[in-house]
């Protein structure tokens, strides 16, 4: 029974990692069966935009969507997501041999896997980066991804064992052995993620403090290499990596990327042919309704208000105040009026379409229902009760968000809704560059933050573990012992998947009852993409985009 359920979750994890066909694309094959061949020197170039700069290209330290997209296009782990979202071989030459107890994986690294300086990618490169990830000295936010997964990771992160005791070793130059703490049904999915990528120790140590802060202070083993980039750059270029093991599947010679935060500016560039793809928001979506270049891209990203319970502000430590704030804004109006891009209201943390009940096949979101919905009357009741408990008749709170055009409009909408529905509340706005917001999140210098999370892999625990007391990403001060215990049980129990699923359902209910966060919406993108852009992969989980198979068919046809 347990093995049958385990197989079901593995299949779910793989099948849920969907890639939506790019508009106009020929998405019938992945790299394992595609007959497409690269055309180096053909002049195939794409011009794209990003909403924010890349804070770091260190795969151990990266925490954001922009960095993960960049890393996944210039580097590669043992596996990668294919064009159609299936997990396929990357640096691994073949699927691993697995011990009978499901704990020991032995991989062979491709003989033709190279770094961009010509050196071979070795088993030791994985050992070095994985040890670095769990080393407390790294203070890596994503170290928790190995917690309870790789043998001894938990003890190393707690300072009770040394990084050298992590369950990973290089048997020889091209043979890597990984020992798990317990069987993990989504282990292959994890191995596609940036924090599990290799790093070349000699190169990293030679760069010292400059490592990963500019394109010249990096090595690459993926489809592209990065050029013209440093940590302050508002533009950069991906160039075709001629030494990549699968270079014949890479069609583009270059991708030019520019950070543009105003939708109006990007739209002007798109309409004049200066860029080939962009994301639309707000009234700009309405302007382009009916345009054949427009398509909707669902994502797994859920956005929410994060309440800082550690700051010296008693209001956010009060559960009734948090519940009032969480229920005081009209999410449907926000999606319809501000976003206008197909995004939907979120009344829980785990997104719709991510994972299915292992026995019934019911979607997690549908099964757990709407847990924290908009209700102005109830919000006011909680508000008045909270104010009475605080002995106050007014509260002032700051809302932190990004400085993009859409983020500013979102902040203003939330400010208006909260102040209108909660008498005595004053909300001040602080809109800052993306990198500055991440720094404020790390330091805890905010009251309320408009934040979000996209799935790394297709399992509810990827969202719910964020708010465990000890999780490196939980910098808000939320803590609930029962919640922690449920997440621990779900992480370690893979023999009874029904019980595991029940634990995950209950954990979300506790988080919502505590109003640890206030869910806002599940994001969709309204995408404008030129018809000559084909096979630009859009991923539901992990890095949002892969350019490995993308083509500029217009340039190709012009040859």
XYZ file of C-alpha atoms in Angstrom:
559
model
C 0.000 0.000 0.000
C 2.761 2.405 0.991
C 4.798 1.707 -2.153
C 1.753 2.233 -4.351
C 1.051 5.580 -2.739
C 4.685 6.574 -2.975
C 4.649 5.905 -6.701
C 1.509 8.014 -7.023
C 3.197 10.985 -5.382
C 6.282 10.642 -7.557
C 4.123 10.686 -10.667
C 2.170 13.643 -9.332
C 5.343 15.534 -8.562
C 6.633 15.029 -12.071
C 3.368 15.568 -13.917
C 2.533 18.718 -11.992
C 5.695 20.428 -13.182
C 3.864 21.601 -16.259
C 5.243 23.865 -18.934
C 2.679 25.841 -20.838
C 3.241 25.947 -24.550
C 4.719 29.244 -25.659
C 2.465 31.188 -27.988
C 3.169 30.047 -31.508
C 5.667 27.437 -30.321
C 6.183 23.903 -31.499
C 6.197 22.202 -28.113
C 6.088 18.579 -29.127
C 9.464 17.407 -27.869
C 12.001 17.867 -25.132
C 15.779 17.662 -25.377
C 15.735 13.887 -25.264
C 13.756 13.502 -28.478
C 13.875 16.835 -30.273
C 15.271 16.869 -33.777
C 15.975 20.592 -33.560
C 19.628 21.541 -33.922
C 21.405 24.667 -32.805
C 22.403 27.279 -35.354
C 25.467 29.006 -33.948
C 26.300 32.068 -35.970
C 22.805 32.258 -37.475
C 22.131 35.580 -35.815
C 19.310 34.281 -33.653
C 18.787 36.857 -30.916
C 15.910 37.640 -28.544
C 15.359 40.901 -26.693
C 13.564 40.450 -23.363
C 12.739 42.473 -20.258
C 12.912 41.729 -16.534
C 11.104 43.438 -13.683
C 14.127 43.622 -11.372
C 17.902 43.328 -11.240
C 19.708 40.093 -10.285
C 20.790 40.425 -6.620
C 23.362 37.597 -6.773
C 24.364 34.743 -9.053
C 25.688 32.577 -6.218
C 23.513 29.448 -6.413
C 23.963 28.931 -2.666
C 22.822 32.450 -1.746
C 20.121 33.172 -4.358
C 16.562 33.457 -3.036
C 14.506 35.201 -5.721
C 12.745 34.436 -8.993
C 14.968 36.663 -11.144
C 18.173 35.018 -9.918
C 16.729 31.503 -10.203
C 15.689 32.118 -13.808
C 19.155 33.392 -14.681
C 20.944 30.595 -12.822
C 18.853 27.889 -14.462
C 19.756 29.175 -17.908
C 23.504 29.435 -17.371
C 24.018 26.483 -15.019
C 22.692 22.970 -14.633
C 22.288 20.386 -11.885
C 22.041 16.612 -12.095
C 18.585 17.075 -13.659
C 16.768 19.934 -15.335
C 13.171 20.650 -16.324
C 12.561 19.827 -19.949
C 10.669 21.811 -22.526
C 7.387 20.184 -21.527
C 8.087 20.196 -17.798
C 9.199 16.607 -17.357
C 12.340 16.098 -15.281
C 15.189 15.045 -17.564
C 18.886 14.324 -17.263
C 21.275 17.256 -16.908
C 24.806 16.762 -15.600
C 23.884 13.158 -14.801
C 24.772 10.788 -17.634
C 21.992 8.391 -16.646
C 19.445 7.809 -13.918
C 21.098 6.766 -10.663
C 21.277 3.365 -9.105
C 19.231 3.420 -5.895
C 19.729 1.182 -2.882
C 16.940 -1.165 -1.787
C 16.052 1.074 1.164
C 15.666 4.098 -1.135
C 18.335 6.066 0.718
C 21.511 5.875 -1.381
C 21.671 7.310 -4.899
C 24.759 6.785 -7.078
C 25.107 9.088 -10.088
C 27.506 9.112 -13.002
C 28.451 12.613 -14.229
C 28.591 13.105 -17.996
C 32.054 12.697 -19.485
C 31.433 15.702 -21.743
C 30.133 18.004 -18.973
C 32.418 21.033 -18.836
C 32.717 24.354 -17.087
C 33.091 27.426 -19.261
C 36.836 27.540 -18.469
C 37.247 24.110 -20.069
C 37.562 22.135 -16.834
C 35.386 19.029 -16.381
C 32.357 19.115 -14.110
C 33.137 16.571 -11.412
C 31.454 14.842 -8.495
C 33.617 16.986 -6.202
C 31.912 20.126 -7.568
C 28.589 18.905 -6.174
C 30.145 17.895 -2.867
C 31.659 21.361 -2.446
C 28.503 23.351 -3.207
C 26.177 21.123 -1.150
C 28.456 21.330 1.890
C 28.620 25.079 1.417
C 24.813 25.270 1.350
C 24.344 23.575 4.734
C 27.370 25.163 6.439
C 26.002 27.571 9.105
C 28.798 29.974 8.146
C 27.095 30.478 4.756
C 23.814 31.553 6.398
C 22.070 30.379 3.224
C 18.320 30.966 3.296
C 17.698 27.887 1.139
C 19.733 25.516 3.323
C 16.400 24.217 4.654
C 15.897 22.454 1.310
C 18.354 19.824 2.563
C 16.915 19.737 6.083
C 15.623 16.221 6.679
C 16.458 15.322 3.064
C 20.208 14.654 2.837
C 21.761 12.639 5.651
C 23.215 14.757 8.495
C 22.049 18.058 6.934
C 19.828 18.840 9.938
C 22.629 18.223 12.410
C 25.133 20.257 10.388
C 22.769 23.217 10.140
C 22.283 23.047 13.932
C 26.056 23.108 14.462
C 26.148 19.564 15.862
C 28.103 18.051 12.958
C 30.621 19.313 10.418
C 29.786 20.034 6.759
C 32.177 17.237 5.801
C 29.731 14.788 7.376
C 26.961 15.613 4.903
C 25.605 12.537 3.104
C 27.374 13.217 -0.183
C 30.742 12.021 -1.441
C 32.780 11.820 -4.608
C 33.563 8.136 -5.156
C 35.775 9.168 -8.053
C 35.939 12.100 -10.461
C 32.700 11.182 -12.219
C 30.843 9.125 -9.575
C 28.684 10.862 -6.973
C 27.044 9.099 -4.046
C 24.207 10.756 -2.120
C 22.701 9.361 1.079
C 19.279 10.598 2.177
C 18.023 10.981 5.734
C 14.772 9.299 4.677
C 13.132 8.454 1.338
C 12.012 11.629 -0.463
C 9.375 11.186 -3.189
C 10.253 14.456 -4.920
C 14.046 14.085 -4.771
C 14.521 14.258 -8.562
C 12.569 17.510 -8.648
C 14.849 18.984 -5.992
C 17.893 18.189 -8.088
C 16.693 20.549 -10.847
C 16.864 23.541 -8.473
C 19.614 26.148 -8.304
C 20.656 25.486 -4.695
C 21.575 21.925 -5.743
C 23.840 23.081 -8.609
C 27.585 22.355 -8.526
C 30.324 24.936 -7.962
C 34.009 24.736 -8.908
C 35.831 25.103 -5.586
C 39.167 26.324 -6.952
C 37.472 29.028 -9.031
C 35.159 30.156 -6.224
C 38.002 30.447 -3.737
C 40.183 32.330 -6.229
C 37.419 34.906 -6.736
C 36.954 35.359 -2.976
C 34.467 38.087 -2.047
C 33.985 38.953 -5.734
C 32.528 35.553 -6.594
C 29.164 35.690 -8.377
C 28.980 39.502 -8.319
C 29.811 39.950 -12.016
C 29.669 37.846 -15.164
C 33.475 37.517 -15.189
C 33.479 36.151 -11.633
C 31.389 33.097 -12.554
C 31.758 29.757 -14.258
C 28.958 28.250 -16.325
C 27.937 24.702 -17.203
C 24.508 25.376 -18.737
C 23.093 26.344 -22.147
C 24.248 29.977 -21.904
C 26.912 32.116 -20.302
C 26.247 35.508 -18.759
C 27.862 38.657 -20.166
C 27.829 42.365 -19.372
C 26.459 41.866 -15.866
C 27.321 42.912 -12.334
C 25.232 43.185 -9.173
C 24.147 46.743 -10.031
C 23.298 46.024 -13.676
C 19.966 46.971 -15.171
C 20.809 44.980 -18.295
C 22.713 41.844 -19.210
C 23.201 39.357 -22.041
C 23.004 35.591 -22.269
C 25.394 34.178 -24.873
C 25.317 30.667 -26.295
C 27.659 28.335 -24.380
C 29.564 26.464 -27.084
C 31.009 24.066 -24.484
C 27.623 22.968 -23.099
C 27.177 19.205 -23.397
C 23.829 19.621 -25.230
C 24.811 22.696 -27.266
C 23.294 21.326 -30.460
C 19.820 21.818 -28.943
C 20.483 25.521 -28.229
C 19.223 27.716 -31.051
C 19.777 31.258 -29.821
C 23.124 32.995 -30.115
C 22.209 35.675 -27.606
C 19.438 37.035 -25.393
C 19.565 40.691 -24.415
C 17.743 41.514 -21.182
C 16.871 44.941 -19.831
C 15.235 45.772 -16.504
C 12.149 47.893 -17.170
C 9.815 48.581 -14.265
C 7.165 50.625 -16.113
C 4.709 48.604 -18.179
C 4.032 51.591 -20.423
C 7.713 51.846 -21.359
C 7.978 48.138 -22.108
C 4.788 48.219 -24.186
C 6.158 51.023 -26.349
C 9.283 48.951 -26.945
C 7.202 45.881 -27.800
C 4.975 47.779 -30.228
C 8.025 49.176 -32.029
C 9.681 45.762 -32.254
C 12.520 46.585 -29.853
C 11.617 43.690 -27.528
C 10.115 40.301 -28.311
C 8.214 39.441 -25.140
C 6.797 41.197 -22.091
C 4.371 40.880 -19.183
C 1.261 43.089 -19.193
C -0.572 44.355 -16.113
C -3.597 46.494 -15.290
C -5.338 48.491 -17.960
C -2.662 47.540 -20.494
C -4.148 44.028 -20.620
C -7.492 45.500 -21.606
C -5.804 47.527 -24.341
C -4.417 44.347 -25.882
C -7.511 42.141 -25.530
C -7.965 40.249 -28.779
C -4.339 40.701 -29.834
C -3.090 37.346 -31.224
C 0.252 37.949 -29.492
C -1.469 37.827 -26.055
C -1.674 34.651 -23.973
C -2.200 33.833 -20.304
C 0.500 32.032 -18.358
C -0.698 30.537 -15.057
C 1.925 30.242 -12.318
C 2.190 28.620 -8.901
C 3.169 31.930 -7.261
C 0.994 33.053 -4.353
C 1.301 36.577 -2.981
C 0.460 37.550 0.555
C 0.962 40.142 3.258
C 3.631 39.066 5.701
C 3.227 40.414 9.246
C 6.424 41.126 11.172
C 5.752 39.893 14.698
C 9.347 40.485 15.820
C 9.424 44.239 15.392
C 8.632 46.508 18.331
C 5.021 46.973 17.297
C 2.479 45.242 19.579
C -0.313 45.506 17.008
C 1.089 42.774 14.746
C 1.633 40.455 17.706
C -2.118 40.564 18.307
C -3.988 37.746 16.503
C -7.214 39.750 16.196
C -5.405 42.674 14.563
C -3.760 40.294 12.088
C -7.096 38.623 11.289
C -8.671 42.026 10.745
C -5.910 43.052 8.348
C -6.133 39.721 6.502
C -9.889 40.022 5.894
C -10.148 43.737 5.140
C -9.279 43.901 1.431
C -11.362 42.846 -1.556
C -9.222 40.312 -3.392
C -11.543 39.881 -6.353
C -11.629 43.629 -6.940
C -7.845 43.679 -6.695
C -7.526 40.953 -9.341
C -10.138 42.574 -11.600
C -9.141 46.219 -11.258
C -5.428 46.313 -10.460
C -4.001 43.169 -12.054
C -6.405 42.391 -14.917
C -4.121 39.552 -16.057
C -5.999 36.378 -15.148
C -4.693 36.189 -11.573
C -7.183 34.813 -9.044
C -7.875 35.565 -5.360
C -6.001 33.385 -2.853
C -7.712 32.368 0.377
C -4.968 30.007 1.501
C -1.221 29.649 1.029
C -1.019 26.567 -1.216
C -1.914 27.403 -4.839
C -4.578 25.893 -7.013
C -3.320 23.241 -9.440
C -0.137 22.350 -7.567
C -0.853 18.930 -6.058
C -3.573 16.296 -5.771
C -4.778 14.125 -2.894
C -2.860 10.823 -3.297
C -6.045 8.768 -2.789
C -8.919 10.834 -4.194
C -7.128 12.953 -6.789
C -8.791 16.110 -5.457
C -6.812 19.330 -5.777
C -5.293 20.495 -2.469
C -6.769 23.970 -2.775
C -10.277 22.686 -3.460
C -10.058 20.159 -0.635
C -8.921 22.648 2.002
C -11.244 25.357 0.729
C -11.269 29.109 1.356
C -9.672 29.675 4.746
C -9.106 33.428 4.980
C -11.466 35.358 2.724
C -12.449 38.997 2.352
C -15.180 39.967 4.812
C -15.299 43.644 5.753
C -17.817 43.182 8.582
C -15.865 40.378 10.271
C -12.642 42.309 9.772
C -14.081 45.293 11.623
C -15.212 43.069 14.496
C -11.728 41.554 14.863
C -10.231 45.051 14.570
C -12.306 46.502 17.373
C -11.566 43.512 19.584
C -7.838 43.819 18.903
C -7.790 47.557 19.608
C -9.560 46.936 22.926
C -6.965 44.329 23.871
C -4.185 46.784 23.016
C -5.877 49.666 24.813
C -5.581 51.806 21.680
C -7.987 53.535 19.322
C -5.589 53.840 16.389
C -2.659 52.023 14.791
C -0.074 53.119 12.222
C 1.632 50.489 10.081
C 4.048 50.635 7.172
C 3.526 48.535 4.025
C 6.739 47.533 2.235
C 6.689 46.594 -1.447
C 8.665 46.857 -4.682
C 9.018 50.010 -6.761
C 7.599 48.684 -10.018
C 4.567 50.378 -11.521
C 2.345 47.415 -10.657
C 3.680 47.142 -7.096
C 2.948 50.811 -6.471
C -0.618 50.421 -7.726
C -1.024 47.329 -5.545
C 0.235 49.185 -2.474
C -2.144 52.065 -3.075
C -5.107 49.705 -3.501
C -4.302 47.867 -0.262
C -3.729 51.126 1.607
C -7.151 52.412 0.524
C -8.964 49.158 1.364
C -7.357 48.724 4.768
C -7.854 52.318 5.872
C -11.463 52.356 4.636
C -12.500 49.092 6.283
C -10.538 49.441 9.536
C -11.296 52.805 11.213
C -8.319 54.173 13.101
C -5.741 52.484 10.868
C -3.117 54.518 9.036
C -1.024 52.714 6.415
C 2.131 54.378 5.123
C 3.782 53.084 1.959
C 7.447 52.288 1.307
C 8.155 51.229 -2.283
C 11.789 50.262 -2.861
C 13.883 48.394 -5.456
C 13.544 44.620 -5.355
C 17.023 44.074 -3.909
C 16.360 46.606 -1.141
C 13.100 44.848 -0.232
C 14.940 41.527 0.072
C 17.468 43.173 2.388
C 14.666 44.650 4.510
C 13.034 41.230 4.682
C 16.281 39.651 5.868
C 16.871 42.328 8.493
C 13.229 42.442 9.584
C 12.967 46.184 9.008
C 9.306 46.276 7.987
C 5.828 46.072 9.519
C 3.866 44.489 6.674
C 5.502 43.228 3.495
C 3.851 42.370 0.199
C 5.730 39.169 -0.593
C 5.235 36.040 -2.657
C 6.393 32.483 -3.195
C 6.492 30.281 -6.270
C 6.774 26.502 -6.084
C 10.197 24.933 -6.358
C 8.557 21.524 -6.686
C 5.006 20.211 -6.843
C 4.217 19.429 -3.211
C 2.290 21.521 -0.630
C 5.125 21.270 1.878
C 7.199 23.567 -0.334
C 4.871 26.412 0.699
C 3.940 25.326 4.195
C 7.461 24.725 5.489
C 8.228 28.412 4.889
C 6.538 29.327 8.154
C 8.063 26.754 10.438
C 9.723 28.462 13.389
C 13.231 27.372 12.378
C 12.919 27.856 8.623
C 15.547 30.214 7.225
C 12.925 31.999 5.129
C 10.646 32.626 8.109
C 11.874 36.035 9.194
C 8.467 37.297 10.335
C 8.507 35.738 13.800
C 5.468 33.509 13.240
C 5.695 30.440 15.465
C 3.240 27.681 16.373
C 4.423 24.422 17.965
C 1.531 22.363 16.565
C 2.176 23.739 13.088
C 5.884 22.892 13.377
C 5.090 19.328 14.443
C 2.732 18.776 11.506
C 5.339 19.965 9.011
C 8.013 17.771 10.603
C 5.690 14.775 10.379
C 4.866 15.490 6.726
C 8.545 15.846 5.884
C 9.540 12.494 7.382
C 6.439 10.361 6.741
C 6.426 9.013 3.201
C 5.146 5.530 4.014
C 1.567 6.641 4.707
C 0.781 9.342 2.167
C -2.837 9.720 3.324
C -1.682 10.631 6.831
C 0.960 12.929 5.353
C -1.658 14.690 3.231
C -3.939 15.143 6.256
C -1.054 16.754 8.160
C -0.476 19.212 5.329
C -4.163 20.137 5.168
C -4.284 20.728 8.929
C -1.089 22.781 8.942
C -2.496 25.298 6.470
C -5.669 25.641 8.529
C -3.588 26.507 11.600
C -1.538 29.098 9.701
C -4.693 30.761 8.418
C -6.452 30.617 11.812
C -3.433 32.381 13.332
C -3.386 34.841 10.408
C 0.348 34.231 10.239
C 0.058 35.722 6.757
C -2.744 37.273 4.715
C -3.042 35.553 1.298
C -3.846 37.923 -1.551
C -3.708 36.305 -5.009
C -2.333 33.503 -7.168
C -0.501 35.040 -10.062
C -1.066 34.564 -13.742
C 0.859 36.473 -16.367
C -0.684 38.205 -19.333
C 2.114 37.700 -21.855
C 2.719 39.476 -25.120
C 5.044 37.403 -27.272
C 5.990 37.845 -30.912
C 4.796 34.967 -33.123
C 8.354 34.224 -34.289
C 9.397 33.328 -30.720
C 9.048 29.564 -30.337
C 9.778 27.014 -27.609
C 10.431 29.507 -24.835
C 9.503 27.179 -21.973
C 7.194 28.493 -19.239
C 7.400 26.456 -16.030
C 4.747 26.140 -13.339
C 7.338 25.140 -10.727
C 11.038 25.910 -10.281
C 12.594 28.569 -12.510
C 9.820 30.323 -14.417
C 11.513 30.249 -17.834
C 13.999 28.149 -19.747
C 15.586 29.488 -22.928
C 17.468 26.306 -23.852
C 15.136 25.395 -26.723
C 13.889 28.882 -27.627
C 14.181 30.170 -31.185
C 13.764 33.363 -33.133
C 12.167 31.751 -36.160
C 12.070 35.112 -37.917
C 15.841 35.386 -37.833
C 16.194 31.767 -38.923
C 13.857 32.232 -41.875
C 15.695 35.374 -42.928
C 18.956 33.477 -43.493
